[in-house]
Tab-separated table of C-alpha atoms in Angstrom:
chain	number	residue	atom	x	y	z
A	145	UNK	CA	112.095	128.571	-82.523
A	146	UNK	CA	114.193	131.850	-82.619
A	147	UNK	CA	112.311	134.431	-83.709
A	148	UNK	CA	113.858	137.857	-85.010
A	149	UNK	CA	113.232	141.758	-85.272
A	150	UNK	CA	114.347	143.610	-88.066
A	151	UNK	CA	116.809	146.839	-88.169
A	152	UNK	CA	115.417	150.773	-88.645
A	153	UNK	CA	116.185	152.655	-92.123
A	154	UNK	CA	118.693	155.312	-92.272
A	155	UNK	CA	115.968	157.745	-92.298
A	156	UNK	CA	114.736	156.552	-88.786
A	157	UNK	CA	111.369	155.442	-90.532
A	158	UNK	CA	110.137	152.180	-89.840
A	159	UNK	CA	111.293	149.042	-91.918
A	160	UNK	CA	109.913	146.184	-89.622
A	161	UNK	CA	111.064	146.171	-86.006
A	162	UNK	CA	108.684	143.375	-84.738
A	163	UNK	CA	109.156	139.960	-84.439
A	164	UNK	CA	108.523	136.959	-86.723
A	165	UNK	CA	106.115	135.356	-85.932
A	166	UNK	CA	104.043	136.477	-88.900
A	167	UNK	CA	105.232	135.936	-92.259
A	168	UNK	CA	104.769	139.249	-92.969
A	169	UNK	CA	107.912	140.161	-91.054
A	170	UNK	CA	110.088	137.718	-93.508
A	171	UNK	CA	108.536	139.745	-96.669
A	172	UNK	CA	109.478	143.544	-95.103
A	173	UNK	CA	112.637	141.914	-94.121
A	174	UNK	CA	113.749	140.791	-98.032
A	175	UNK	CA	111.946	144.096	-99.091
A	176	UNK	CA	114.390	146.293	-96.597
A	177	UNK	CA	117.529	144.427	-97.635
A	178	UNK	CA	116.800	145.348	-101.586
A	179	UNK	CA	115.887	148.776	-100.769
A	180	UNK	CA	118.343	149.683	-98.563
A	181	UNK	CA	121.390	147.131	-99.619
A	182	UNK	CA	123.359	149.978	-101.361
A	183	UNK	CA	123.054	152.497	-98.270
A	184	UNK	CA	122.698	150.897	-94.881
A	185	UNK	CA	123.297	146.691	-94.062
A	186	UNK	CA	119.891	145.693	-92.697
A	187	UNK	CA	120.314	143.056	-89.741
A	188	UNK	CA	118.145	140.881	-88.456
A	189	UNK	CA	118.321	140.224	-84.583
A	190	UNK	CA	117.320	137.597	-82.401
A	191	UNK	CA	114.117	138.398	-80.518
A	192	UNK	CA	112.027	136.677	-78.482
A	193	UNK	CA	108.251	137.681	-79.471
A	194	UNK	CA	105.264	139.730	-77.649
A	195	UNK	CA	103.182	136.404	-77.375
A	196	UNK	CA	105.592	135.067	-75.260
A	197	UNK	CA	107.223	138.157	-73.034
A	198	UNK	CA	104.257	139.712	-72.223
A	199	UNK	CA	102.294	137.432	-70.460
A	200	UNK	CA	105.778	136.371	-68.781
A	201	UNK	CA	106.226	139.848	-67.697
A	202	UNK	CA	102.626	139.797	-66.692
A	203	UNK	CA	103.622	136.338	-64.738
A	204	UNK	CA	101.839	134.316	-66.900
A	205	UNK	CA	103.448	131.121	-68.056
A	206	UNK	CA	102.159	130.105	-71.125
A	207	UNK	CA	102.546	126.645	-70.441
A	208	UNK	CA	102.684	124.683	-67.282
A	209	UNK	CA	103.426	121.371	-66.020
A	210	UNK	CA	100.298	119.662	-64.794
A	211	UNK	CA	98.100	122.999	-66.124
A	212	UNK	CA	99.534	123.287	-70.113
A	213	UNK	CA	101.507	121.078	-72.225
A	214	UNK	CA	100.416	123.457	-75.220
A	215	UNK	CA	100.140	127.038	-76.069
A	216	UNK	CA	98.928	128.125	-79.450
A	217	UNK	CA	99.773	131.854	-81.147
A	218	UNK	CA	96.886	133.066	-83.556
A	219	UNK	CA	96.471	136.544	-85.025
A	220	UNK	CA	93.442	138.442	-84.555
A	221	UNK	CA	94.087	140.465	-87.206
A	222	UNK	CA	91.124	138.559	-89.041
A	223	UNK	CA	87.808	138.036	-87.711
A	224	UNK	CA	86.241	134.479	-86.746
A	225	UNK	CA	83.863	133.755	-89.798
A	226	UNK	CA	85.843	136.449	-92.434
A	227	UNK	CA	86.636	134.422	-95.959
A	228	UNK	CA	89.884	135.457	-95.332
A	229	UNK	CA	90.143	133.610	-91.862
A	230	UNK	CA	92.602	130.292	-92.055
A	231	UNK	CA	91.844	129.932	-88.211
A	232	UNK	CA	89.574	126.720	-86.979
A	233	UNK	CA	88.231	128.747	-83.982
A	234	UNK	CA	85.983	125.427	-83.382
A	235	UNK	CA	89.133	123.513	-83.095
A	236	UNK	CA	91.381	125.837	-80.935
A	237	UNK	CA	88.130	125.896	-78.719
A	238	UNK	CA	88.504	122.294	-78.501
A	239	UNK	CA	92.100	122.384	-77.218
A	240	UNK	CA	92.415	122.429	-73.461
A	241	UNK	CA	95.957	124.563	-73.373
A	242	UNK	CA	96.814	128.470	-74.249
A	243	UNK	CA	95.693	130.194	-76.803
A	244	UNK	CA	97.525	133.545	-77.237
A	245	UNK	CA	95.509	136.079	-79.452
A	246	UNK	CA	98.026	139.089	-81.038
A	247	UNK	CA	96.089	141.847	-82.827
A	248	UNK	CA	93.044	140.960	-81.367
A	249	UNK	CA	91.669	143.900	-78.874
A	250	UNK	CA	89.494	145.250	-81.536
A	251	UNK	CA	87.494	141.614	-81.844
A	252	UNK	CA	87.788	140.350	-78.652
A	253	UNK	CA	84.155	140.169	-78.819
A	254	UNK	CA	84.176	138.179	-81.559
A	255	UNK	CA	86.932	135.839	-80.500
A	256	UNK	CA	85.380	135.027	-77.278
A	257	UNK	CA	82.178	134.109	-78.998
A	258	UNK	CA	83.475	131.489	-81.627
A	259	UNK	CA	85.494	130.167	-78.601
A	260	UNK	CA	82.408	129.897	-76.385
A	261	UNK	CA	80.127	128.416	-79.295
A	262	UNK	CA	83.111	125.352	-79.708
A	263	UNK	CA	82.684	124.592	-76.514
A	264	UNK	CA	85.486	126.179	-74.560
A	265	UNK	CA	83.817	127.020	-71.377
A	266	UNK	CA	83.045	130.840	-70.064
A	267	UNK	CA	84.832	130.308	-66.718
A	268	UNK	CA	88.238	129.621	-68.545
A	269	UNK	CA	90.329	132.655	-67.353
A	270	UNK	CA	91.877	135.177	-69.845
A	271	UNK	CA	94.456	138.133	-69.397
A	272	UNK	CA	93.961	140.573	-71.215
A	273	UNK	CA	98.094	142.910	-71.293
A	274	UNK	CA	98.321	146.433	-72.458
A	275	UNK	CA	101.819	147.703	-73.094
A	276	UNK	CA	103.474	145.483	-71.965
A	277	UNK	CA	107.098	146.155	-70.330
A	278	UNK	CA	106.394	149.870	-70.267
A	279	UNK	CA	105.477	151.710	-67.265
A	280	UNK	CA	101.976	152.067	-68.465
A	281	UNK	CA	101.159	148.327	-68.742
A	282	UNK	CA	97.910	146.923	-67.527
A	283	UNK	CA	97.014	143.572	-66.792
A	284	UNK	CA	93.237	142.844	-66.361
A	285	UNK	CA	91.956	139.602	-65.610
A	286	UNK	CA	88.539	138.281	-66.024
A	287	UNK	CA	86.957	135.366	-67.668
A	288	UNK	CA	85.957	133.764	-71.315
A	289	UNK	CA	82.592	134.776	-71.126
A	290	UNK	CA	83.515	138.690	-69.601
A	291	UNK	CA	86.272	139.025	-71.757
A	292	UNK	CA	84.759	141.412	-74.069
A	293	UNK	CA	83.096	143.472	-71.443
A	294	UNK	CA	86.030	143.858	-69.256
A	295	UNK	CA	87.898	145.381	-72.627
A	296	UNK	CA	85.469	147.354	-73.298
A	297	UNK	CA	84.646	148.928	-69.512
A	298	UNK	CA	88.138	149.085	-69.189
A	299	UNK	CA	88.536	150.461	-72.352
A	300	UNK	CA	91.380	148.170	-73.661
A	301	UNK	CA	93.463	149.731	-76.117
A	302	UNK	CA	96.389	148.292	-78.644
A	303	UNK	CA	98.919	146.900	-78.037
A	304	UNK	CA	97.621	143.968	-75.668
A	305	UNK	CA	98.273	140.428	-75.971
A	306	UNK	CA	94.817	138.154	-75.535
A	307	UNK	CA	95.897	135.331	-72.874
A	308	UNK	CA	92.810	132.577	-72.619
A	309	UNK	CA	93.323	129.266	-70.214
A	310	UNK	CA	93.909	128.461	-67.064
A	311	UNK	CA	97.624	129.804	-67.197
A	312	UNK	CA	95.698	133.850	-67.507
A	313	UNK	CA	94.390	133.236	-64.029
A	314	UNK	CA	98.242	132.712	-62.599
A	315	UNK	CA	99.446	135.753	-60.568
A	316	UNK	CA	103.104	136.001	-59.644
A	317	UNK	CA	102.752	134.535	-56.129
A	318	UNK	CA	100.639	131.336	-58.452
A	319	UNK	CA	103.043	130.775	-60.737
């Protein structure tokens, strides 16, 4: 499924830029064309999105034949156990491919925990990928039940992409 980014303003302030996977990127992309339709066409571009390209940059497949068949994409932006979660953490910890956690550094903690208390097991490897594609990125690799105290020694910050299954524990020469 293509996903897309959206165009920058004439003013150089941001409109949108990111990718759509989130349906908030559709809304700021009908919002820009209104605003800006009598000064500046606003174009949407083919993209491929951050849940994807970083852990590939990182050498991380997110799916794998005879490892992964599936790879799910779930925003951390909302905590396990909020009212305003939609996520069935107990569910996704039931699943036995890739779960790839955007907006999440903040909660990792908390993530890792409602995975762990569905059953997904604490030896499951995770990546955890700051900035990814710029010189600075990190990749730091530790396990379900670490997760949170790796991020926090190693003082994670945004952006990262949360990689959890046995795809994370790929390097380049694995994969």
């Amino acid at each position: 499924m293509p996903s897309s980014s959206i165009a920058l303003n004439p003013a150089n302030s941001w409109c949108g830029s990111r990718v759509a996977i989130h349906m908030s990127t559709v809304a700021a992309s009908k919002s820009c064309r209104r605003a800006w339709r009598q000064i500046v066409p606003v174009t949407v571009v083919p993209g491929i999105s951050s849940s994807i390209s970083a852990p590939a940059l990182a050498g991380i497949p997110v799916t794998h034949r005879g490892v992964t068949h599936e790879v799910v994409i779930a925003s951390g932006h909302v905590p396990p156990g909020h009212p305003d979660s939609l996520t069935d953490w107990a569910a996704l910890a039931r699943l036995r491919g890739t779960i790839v956690l955007m907006m999440a550094v903040e909660r990792v903690d908390a993530f890792a925990t409602a995975l762990l208390d569905g059953g997904r097991a604490g030896s499951t490897p995770v990546a955890l990928i700051e900035n990814a594609s710029l010189p600075s990125q990190r990749v730091l690799r530790t396990t379900l039940a670490e997760a949170a105290q790796t991020a926090t020694e190693q003082q994670l910050k945004p952006p990262a992409i949360v990689v959890i299954g046995d795809v994370a524990g790929f390097t380049d020469a694995a994969s």
